[in-house]
Coordinates of N, CA and C in Angstrom, one line a residue:
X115 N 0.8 -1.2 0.0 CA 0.0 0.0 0.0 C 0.9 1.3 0.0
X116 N 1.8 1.2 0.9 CA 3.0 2.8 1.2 C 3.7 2.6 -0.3
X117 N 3.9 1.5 -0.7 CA 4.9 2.0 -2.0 C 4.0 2.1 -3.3
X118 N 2.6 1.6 -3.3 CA 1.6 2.3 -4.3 C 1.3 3.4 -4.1
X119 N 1.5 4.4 -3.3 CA 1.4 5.4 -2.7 C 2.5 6.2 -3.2
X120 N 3.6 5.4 -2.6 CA 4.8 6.4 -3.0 C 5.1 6.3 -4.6
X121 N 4.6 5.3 -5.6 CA 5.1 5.5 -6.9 C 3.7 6.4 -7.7
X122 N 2.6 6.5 -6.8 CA 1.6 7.5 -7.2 C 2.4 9.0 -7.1
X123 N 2.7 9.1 -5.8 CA 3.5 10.3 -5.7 C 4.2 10.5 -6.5
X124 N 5.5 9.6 -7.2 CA 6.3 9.6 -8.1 C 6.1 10.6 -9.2
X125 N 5.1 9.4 -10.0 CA 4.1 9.9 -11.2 C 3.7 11.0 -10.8
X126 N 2.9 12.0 -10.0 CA 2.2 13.4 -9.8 C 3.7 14.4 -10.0
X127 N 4.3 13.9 -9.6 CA 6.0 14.9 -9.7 C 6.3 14.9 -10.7
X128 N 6.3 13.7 -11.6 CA 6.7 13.8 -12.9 C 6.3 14.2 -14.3
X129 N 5.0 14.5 -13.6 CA 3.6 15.3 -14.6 C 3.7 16.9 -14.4
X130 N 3.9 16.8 -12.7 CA 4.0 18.5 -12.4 C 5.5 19.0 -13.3
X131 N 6.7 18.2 -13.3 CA 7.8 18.6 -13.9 C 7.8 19.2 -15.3
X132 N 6.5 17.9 -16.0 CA 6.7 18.2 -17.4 C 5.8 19.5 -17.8
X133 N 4.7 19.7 -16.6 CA 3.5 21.1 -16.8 C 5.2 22.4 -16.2
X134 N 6.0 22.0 -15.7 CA 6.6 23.5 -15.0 C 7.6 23.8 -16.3
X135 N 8.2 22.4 -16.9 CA 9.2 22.8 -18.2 C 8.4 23.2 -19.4
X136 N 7.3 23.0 -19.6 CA 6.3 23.7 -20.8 C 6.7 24.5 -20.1
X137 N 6.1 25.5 -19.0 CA 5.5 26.8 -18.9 C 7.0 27.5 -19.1
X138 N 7.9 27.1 -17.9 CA 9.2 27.8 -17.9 C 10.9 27.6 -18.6
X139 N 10.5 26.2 -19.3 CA 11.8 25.7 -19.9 C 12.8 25.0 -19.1
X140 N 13.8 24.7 -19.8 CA 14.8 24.0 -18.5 C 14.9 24.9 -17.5
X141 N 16.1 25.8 -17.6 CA 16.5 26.9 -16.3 C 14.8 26.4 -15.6
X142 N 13.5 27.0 -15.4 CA 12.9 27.2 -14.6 C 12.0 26.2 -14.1
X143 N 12.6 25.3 -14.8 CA 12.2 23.9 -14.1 C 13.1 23.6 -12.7
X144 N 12.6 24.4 -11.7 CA 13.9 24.3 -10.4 C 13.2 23.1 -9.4
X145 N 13.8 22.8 -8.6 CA 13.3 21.6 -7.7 C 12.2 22.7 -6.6
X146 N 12.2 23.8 -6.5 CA 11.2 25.1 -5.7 C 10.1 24.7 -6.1
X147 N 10.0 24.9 -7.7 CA 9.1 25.3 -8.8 C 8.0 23.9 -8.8
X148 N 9.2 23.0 -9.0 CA 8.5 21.2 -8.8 C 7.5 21.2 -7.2
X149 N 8.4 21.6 -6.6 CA 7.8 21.2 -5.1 C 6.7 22.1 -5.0
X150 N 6.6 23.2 -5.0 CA 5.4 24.2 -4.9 C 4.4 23.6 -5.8
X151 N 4.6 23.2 -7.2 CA 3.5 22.6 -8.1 C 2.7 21.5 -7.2
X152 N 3.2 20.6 -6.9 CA 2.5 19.4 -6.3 C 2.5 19.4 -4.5
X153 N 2.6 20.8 -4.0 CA 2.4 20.8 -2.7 C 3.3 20.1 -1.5
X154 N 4.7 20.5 -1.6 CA 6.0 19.5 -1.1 C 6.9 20.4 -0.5
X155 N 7.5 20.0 0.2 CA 8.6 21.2 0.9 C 9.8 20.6 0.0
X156 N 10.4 21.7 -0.4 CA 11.8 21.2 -1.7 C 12.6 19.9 -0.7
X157 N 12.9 19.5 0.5 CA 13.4 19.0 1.2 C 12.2 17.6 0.9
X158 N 11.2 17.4 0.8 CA 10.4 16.4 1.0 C 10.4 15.7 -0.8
X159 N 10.5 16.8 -1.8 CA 10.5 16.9 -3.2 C 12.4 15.6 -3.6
X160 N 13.2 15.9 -2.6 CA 14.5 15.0 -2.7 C 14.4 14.1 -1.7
X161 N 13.4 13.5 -1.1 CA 13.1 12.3 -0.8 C 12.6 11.5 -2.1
X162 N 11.5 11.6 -2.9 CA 11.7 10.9 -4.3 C 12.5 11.2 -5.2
X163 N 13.4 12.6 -5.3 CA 14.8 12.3 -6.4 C 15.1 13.4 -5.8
X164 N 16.3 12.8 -5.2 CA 17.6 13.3 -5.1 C 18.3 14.8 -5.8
X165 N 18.1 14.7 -6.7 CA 18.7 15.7 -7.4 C 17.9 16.3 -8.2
X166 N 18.1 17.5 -9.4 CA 17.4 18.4 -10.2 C 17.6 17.1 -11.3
X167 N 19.0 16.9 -11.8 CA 19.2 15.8 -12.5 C 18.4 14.8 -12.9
X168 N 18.2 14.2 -11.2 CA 18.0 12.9 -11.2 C 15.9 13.2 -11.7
X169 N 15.9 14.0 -11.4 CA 14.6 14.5 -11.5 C 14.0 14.3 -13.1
X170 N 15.0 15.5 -13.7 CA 14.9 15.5 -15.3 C 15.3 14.0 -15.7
X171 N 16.2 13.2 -15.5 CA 15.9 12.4 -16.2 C 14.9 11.4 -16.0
X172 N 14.2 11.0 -14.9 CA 13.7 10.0 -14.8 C 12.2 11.0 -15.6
X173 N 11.8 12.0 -15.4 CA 11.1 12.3 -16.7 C 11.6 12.5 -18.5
X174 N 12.9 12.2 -18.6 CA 12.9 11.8 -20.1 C 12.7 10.5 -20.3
X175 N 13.2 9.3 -19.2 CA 13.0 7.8 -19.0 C 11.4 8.1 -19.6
X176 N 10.2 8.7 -18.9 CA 8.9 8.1 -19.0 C 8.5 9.0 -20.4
X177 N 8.9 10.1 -20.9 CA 9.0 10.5 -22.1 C 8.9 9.4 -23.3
X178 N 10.1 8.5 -23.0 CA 10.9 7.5 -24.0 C 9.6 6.3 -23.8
X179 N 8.8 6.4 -22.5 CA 7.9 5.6 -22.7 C 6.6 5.7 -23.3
X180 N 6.6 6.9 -23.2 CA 5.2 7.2 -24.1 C 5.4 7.7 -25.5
X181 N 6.2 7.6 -26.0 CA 6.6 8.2 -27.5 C 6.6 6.6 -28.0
X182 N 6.7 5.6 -27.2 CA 6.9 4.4 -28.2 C 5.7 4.0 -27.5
X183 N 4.8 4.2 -26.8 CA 3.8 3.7 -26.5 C 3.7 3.0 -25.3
X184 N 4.1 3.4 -24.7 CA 4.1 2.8 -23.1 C 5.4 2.0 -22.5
X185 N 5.9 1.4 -24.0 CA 7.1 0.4 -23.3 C 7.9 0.0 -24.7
X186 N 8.9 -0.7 -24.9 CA 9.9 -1.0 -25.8 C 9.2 -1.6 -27.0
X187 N 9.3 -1.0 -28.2 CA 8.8 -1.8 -29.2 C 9.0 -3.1 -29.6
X188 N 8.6 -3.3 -30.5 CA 9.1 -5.0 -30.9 C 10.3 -4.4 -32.1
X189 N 10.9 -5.1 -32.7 CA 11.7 -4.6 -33.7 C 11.0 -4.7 -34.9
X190 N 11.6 -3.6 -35.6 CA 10.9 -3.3 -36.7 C 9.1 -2.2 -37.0
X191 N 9.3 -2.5 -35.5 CA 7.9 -2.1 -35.6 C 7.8 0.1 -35.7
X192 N 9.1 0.4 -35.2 CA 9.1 1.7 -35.8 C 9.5 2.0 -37.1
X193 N 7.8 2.6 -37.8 CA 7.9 3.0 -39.2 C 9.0 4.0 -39.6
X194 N 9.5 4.2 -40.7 CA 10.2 5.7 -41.2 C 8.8 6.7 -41.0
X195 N 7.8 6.5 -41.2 CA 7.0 7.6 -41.4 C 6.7 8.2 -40.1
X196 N 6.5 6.9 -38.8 CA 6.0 7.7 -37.3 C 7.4 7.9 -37.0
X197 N 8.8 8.1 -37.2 CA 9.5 8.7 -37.0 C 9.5 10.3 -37.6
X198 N 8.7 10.3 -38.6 CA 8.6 11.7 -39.2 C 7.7 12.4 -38.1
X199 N 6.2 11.3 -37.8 CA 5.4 12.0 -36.8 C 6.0 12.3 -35.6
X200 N 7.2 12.0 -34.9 CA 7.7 12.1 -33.6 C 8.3 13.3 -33.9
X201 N 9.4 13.5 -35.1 CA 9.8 14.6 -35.3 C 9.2 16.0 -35.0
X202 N 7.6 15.6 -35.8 CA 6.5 16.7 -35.7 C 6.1 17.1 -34.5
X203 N 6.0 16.0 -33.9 CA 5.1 15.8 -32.0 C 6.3 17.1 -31.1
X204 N 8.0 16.4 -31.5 CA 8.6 17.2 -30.9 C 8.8 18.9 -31.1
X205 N 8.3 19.3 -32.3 CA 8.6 20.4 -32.3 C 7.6 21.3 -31.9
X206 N 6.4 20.5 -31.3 CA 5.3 21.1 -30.4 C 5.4 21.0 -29.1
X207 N 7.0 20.7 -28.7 CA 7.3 20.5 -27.1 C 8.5 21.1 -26.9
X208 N 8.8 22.4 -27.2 CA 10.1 22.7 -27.3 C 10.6 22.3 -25.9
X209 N 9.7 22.7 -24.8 CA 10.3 22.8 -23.4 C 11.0 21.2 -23.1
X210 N 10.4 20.3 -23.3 CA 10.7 19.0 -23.3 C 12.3 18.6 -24.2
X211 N 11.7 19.6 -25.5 CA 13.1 19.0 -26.1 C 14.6 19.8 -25.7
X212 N 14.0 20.9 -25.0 CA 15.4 21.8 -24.5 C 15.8 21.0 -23.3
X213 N 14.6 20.5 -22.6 CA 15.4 19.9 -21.7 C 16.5 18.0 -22.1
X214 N 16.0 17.3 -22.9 CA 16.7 16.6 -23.4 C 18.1 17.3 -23.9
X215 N 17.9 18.1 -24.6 CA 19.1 18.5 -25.4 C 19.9 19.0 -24.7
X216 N 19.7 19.8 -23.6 CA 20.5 20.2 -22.4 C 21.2 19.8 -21.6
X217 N 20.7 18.3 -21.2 CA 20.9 17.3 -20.6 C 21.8 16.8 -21.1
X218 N 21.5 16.3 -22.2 CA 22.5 15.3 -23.2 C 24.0 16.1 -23.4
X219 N 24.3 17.4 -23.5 CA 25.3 18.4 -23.4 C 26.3 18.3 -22.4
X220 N 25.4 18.1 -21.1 CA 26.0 17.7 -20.0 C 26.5 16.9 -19.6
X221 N 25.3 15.7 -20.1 CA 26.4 14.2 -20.0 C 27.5 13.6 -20.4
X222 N 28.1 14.5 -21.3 CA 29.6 14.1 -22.0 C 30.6 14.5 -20.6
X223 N 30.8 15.2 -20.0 CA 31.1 14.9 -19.1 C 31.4 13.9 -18.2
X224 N 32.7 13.6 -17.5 CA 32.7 12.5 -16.4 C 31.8 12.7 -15.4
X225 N 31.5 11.2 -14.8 CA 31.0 11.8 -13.5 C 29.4 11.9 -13.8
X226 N 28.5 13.1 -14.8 CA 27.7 13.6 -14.9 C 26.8 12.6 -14.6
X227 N 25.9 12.7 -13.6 CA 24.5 12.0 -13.5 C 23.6 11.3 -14.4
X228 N 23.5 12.1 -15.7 CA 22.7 11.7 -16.3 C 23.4 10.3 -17.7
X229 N 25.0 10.4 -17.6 CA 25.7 10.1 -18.3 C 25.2 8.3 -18.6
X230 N 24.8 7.7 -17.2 CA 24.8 6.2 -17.8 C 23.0 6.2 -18.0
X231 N 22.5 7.3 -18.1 CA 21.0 7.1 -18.9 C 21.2 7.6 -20.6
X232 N 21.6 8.6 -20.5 CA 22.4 9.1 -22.1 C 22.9 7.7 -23.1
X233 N 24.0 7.0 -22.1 CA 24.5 6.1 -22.7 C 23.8 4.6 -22.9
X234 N 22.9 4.0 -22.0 CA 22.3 3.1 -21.9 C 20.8 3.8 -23.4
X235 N 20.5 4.8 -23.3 CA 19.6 5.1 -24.6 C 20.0 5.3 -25.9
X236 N 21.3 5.5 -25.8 CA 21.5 5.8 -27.5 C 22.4 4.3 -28.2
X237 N 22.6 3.3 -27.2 CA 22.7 1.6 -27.0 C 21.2 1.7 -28.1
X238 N 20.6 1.5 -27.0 CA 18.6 1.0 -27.4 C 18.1 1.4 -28.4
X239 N 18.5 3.1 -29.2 CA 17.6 3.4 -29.7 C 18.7 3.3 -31.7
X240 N 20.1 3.1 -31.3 CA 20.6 2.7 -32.2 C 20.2 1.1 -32.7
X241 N 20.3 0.0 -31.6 CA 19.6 -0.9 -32.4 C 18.0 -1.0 -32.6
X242 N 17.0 -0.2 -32.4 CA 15.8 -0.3 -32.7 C 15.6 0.7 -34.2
X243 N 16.3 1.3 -34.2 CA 16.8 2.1 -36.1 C 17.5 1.2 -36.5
X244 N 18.3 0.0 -36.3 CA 18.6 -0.6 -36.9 C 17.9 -1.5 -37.7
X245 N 16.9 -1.5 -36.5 CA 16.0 -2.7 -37.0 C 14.4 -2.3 -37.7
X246 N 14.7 -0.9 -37.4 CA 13.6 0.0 -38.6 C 13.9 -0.5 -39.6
X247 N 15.4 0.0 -40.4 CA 15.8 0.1 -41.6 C 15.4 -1.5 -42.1
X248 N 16.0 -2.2 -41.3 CA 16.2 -3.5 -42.1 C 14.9 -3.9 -42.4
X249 N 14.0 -3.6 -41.4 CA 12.5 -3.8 -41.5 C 12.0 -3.2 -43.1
X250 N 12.4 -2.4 -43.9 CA 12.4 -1.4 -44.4 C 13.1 -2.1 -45.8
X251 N 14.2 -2.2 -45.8 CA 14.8 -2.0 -46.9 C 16.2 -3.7 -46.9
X252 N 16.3 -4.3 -45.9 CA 16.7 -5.6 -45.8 C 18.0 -5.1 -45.3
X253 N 19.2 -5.7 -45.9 CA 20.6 -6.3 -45.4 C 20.9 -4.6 -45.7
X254 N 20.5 -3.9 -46.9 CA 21.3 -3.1 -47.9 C 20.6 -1.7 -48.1
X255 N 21.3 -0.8 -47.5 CA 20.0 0.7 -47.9 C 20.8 1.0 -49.5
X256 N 19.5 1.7 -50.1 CA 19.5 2.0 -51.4 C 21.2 2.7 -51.6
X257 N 21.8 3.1 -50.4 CA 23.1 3.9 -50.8 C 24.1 3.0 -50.5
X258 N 23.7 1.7 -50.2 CA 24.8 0.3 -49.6 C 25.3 0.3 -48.5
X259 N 24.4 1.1 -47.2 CA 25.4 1.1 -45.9 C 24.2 0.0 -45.5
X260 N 25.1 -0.8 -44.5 CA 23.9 -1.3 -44.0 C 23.1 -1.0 -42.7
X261 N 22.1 -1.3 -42.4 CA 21.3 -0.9 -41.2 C 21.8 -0.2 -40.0
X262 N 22.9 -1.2 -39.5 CA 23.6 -0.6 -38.3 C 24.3 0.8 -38.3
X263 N 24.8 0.7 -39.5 CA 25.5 1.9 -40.0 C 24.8 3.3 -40.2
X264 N 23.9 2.9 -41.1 CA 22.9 3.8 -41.5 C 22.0 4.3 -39.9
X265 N 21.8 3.4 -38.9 CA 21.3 4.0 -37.8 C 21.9 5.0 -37.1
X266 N 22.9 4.9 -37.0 CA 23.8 5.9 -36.3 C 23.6 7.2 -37.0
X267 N 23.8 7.1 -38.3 CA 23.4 8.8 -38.4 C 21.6 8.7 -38.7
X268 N 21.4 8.4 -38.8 CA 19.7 8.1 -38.4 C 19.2 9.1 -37.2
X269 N 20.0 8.6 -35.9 CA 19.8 8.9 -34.6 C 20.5 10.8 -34.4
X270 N 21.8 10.6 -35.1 CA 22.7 11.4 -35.4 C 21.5 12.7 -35.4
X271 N 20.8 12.5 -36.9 CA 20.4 13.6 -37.8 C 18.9 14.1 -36.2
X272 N 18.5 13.2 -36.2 CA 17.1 13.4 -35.7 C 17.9 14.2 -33.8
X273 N 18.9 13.5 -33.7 CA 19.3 15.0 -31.9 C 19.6 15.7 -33.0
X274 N 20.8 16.2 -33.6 CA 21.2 16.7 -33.8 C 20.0 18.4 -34.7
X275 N 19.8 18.0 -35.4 CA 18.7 18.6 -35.7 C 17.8 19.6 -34.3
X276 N 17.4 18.9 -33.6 CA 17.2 19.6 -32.3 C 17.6 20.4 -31.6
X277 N 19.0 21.0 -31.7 CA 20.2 21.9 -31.4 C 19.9 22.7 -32.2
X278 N 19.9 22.4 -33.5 CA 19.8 23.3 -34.4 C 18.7 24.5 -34.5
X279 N 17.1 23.7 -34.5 CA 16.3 23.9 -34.5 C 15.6 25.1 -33.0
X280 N 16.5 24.5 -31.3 CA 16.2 25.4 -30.7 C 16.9 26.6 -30.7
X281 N 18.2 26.7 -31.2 CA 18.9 27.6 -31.2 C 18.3 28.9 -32.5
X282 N 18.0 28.6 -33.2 CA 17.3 29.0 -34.5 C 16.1 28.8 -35.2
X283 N 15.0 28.3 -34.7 CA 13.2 28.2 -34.9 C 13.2 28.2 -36.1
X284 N 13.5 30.0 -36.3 CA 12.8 30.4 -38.0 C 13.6 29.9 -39.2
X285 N 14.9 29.7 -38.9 CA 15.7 29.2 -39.9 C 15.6 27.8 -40.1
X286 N 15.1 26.8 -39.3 CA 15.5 25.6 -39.6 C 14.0 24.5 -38.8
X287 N 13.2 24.0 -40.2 CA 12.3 23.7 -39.8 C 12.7 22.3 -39.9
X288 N 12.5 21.7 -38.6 CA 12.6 20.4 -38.2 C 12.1 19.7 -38.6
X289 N 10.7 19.0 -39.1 CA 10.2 17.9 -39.8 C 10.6 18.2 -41.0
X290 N 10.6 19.5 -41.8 CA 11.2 19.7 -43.2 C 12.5 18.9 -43.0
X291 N 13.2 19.1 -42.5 CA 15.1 19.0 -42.9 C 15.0 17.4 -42.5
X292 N 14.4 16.9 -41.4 CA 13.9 15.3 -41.6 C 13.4 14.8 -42.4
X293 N 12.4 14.8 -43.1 CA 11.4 14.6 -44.5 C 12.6 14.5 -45.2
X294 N 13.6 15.5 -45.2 CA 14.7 15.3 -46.7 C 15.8 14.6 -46.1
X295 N 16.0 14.4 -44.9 CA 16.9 13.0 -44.9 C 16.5 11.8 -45.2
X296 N 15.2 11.3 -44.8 CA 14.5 10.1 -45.4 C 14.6 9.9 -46.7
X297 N 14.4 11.2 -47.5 CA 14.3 11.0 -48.9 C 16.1 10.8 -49.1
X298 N 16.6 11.3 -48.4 CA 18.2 11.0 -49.5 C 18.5 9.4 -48.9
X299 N 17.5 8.9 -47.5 CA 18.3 7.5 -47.5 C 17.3 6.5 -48.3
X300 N 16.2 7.1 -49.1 CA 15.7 6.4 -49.9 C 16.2 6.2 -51.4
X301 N 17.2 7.1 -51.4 CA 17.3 7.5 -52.4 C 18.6 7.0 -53.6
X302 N 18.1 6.2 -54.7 CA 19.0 5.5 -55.1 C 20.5 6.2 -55.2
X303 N 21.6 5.5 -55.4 CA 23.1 6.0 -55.5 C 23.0 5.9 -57.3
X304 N 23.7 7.1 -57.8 CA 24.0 7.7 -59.1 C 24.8 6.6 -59.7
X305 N 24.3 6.4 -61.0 CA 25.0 4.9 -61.7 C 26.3 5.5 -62.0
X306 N 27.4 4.6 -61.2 CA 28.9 5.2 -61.8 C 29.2 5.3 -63.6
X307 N 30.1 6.0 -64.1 CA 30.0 6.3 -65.0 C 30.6 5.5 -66.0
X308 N 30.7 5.0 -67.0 CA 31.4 4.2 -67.8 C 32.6 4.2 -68.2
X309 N 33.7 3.5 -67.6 CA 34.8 3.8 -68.3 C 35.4 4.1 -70.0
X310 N 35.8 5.0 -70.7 CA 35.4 5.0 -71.8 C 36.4 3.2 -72.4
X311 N 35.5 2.7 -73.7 CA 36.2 1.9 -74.0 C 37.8 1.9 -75.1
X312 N 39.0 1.7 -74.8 CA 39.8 1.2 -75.5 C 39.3 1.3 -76.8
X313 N 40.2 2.1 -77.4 CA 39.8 1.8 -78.9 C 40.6 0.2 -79.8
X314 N 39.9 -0.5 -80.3 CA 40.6 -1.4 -80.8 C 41.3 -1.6 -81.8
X315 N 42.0 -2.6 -81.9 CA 43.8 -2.9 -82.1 C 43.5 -1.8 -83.9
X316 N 42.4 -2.3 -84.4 CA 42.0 -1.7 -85.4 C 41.2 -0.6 -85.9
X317 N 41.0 0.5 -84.7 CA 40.1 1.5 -84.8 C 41.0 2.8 -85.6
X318 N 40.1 3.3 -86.1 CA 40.6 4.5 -86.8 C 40.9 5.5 -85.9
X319 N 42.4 5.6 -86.0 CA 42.5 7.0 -85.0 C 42.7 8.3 -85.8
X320 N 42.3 8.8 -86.9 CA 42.5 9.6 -87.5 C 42.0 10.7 -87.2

């Protein structure tokens, strides 16, 4: 009963976190801001996490679970196309995605808190693009890298893009510049060109 209680609590903190980073963004997502939301003295708010850190990530953990639908897909089962829709979803959440992307900046760092959730997700989410693609297009993408390969910048393009995108809104529209990565990895490789042939032992070279 006390620990259905306590992971209700959990969940109410992790909802209030994601209503305080819409309104205020990372910076004003403060462990104050959390605790005042859901009625907690900041001291009772680090009895369920510890840290501002530990806070943000275990709300990108449940993030990661509701974008794939509650829990780990099966393989294959993420389309290219609901990856286009996720793209879209994200760019209606900036506050969410500044905080991922902020986070992730930080985690390169030793030491950093968030560093073995960073690293334990981009493990997961490289083989589950892997297993889009193959799902998709077999052993061999149209430009001959194979799946594994091709995931990594897969994953690459789609954070990366998000940097971009918060730092600069009007210049750089996010599902646009996704939409045209899909199309270039759909997109056949240019037939090499013909070597010219040798003219023969008896061709007229005049």
């Amino acid at each position: 009963m006390a620990r259905a209680r306590s992971e209700e609590r959990r969940a109410g903190i992790l909802n209030a976190t994601l209503e305080v980073i819409a309104e205020r963004g990372y910076r004003g997502a403060t462990l104050g801001a959390v605790a005042e939301r859901v009625g907690l003295s900041q001291q009772g708010l680090l009895h369920y996490f510890p840290t501002k850190e530990a806070l943000l990530v275990a709300v990108l953990a449940d993030r990661d679970r509701w974008d794939t639908g509650g829990g780990p897909r099966e393989e294959g089962s993420w389309r290219l196309d609901l990856l286009g829709s996720l793209v879209e979803y994200n760019a209606m959440r900036p506050g969410i995605v500044q905080t991922f992307s902020a986070l992730l900046g930080e985690s390169v760092t030793e030491d950093h808190p968030a560093r073995d959730f960073f690293t334990r997700r981009y493990t997961q989410v490289r083989a589950a693009m892997a297993a889009t693609l193959r799902a998709e297009y077999g052993e061999t993408l149209p430009g001959g890298l194979s799946p594994e390969r091709a995931a990594v910048l897969l994953v690459a393009v789609m954070d990366g893009l998000q940097y971009q995108w918060l730092l600069d809104p009007e210049a750089v529209d996010m599902p646009e510049a996704f939409a045209d990565f899909l199309a270039l990895l759909r997109a056949q490789p240019p037939a090499s060109p013909k070597s010219p042939k040798s003219p023969g032992k008896n061709a007229d070279l005049s």
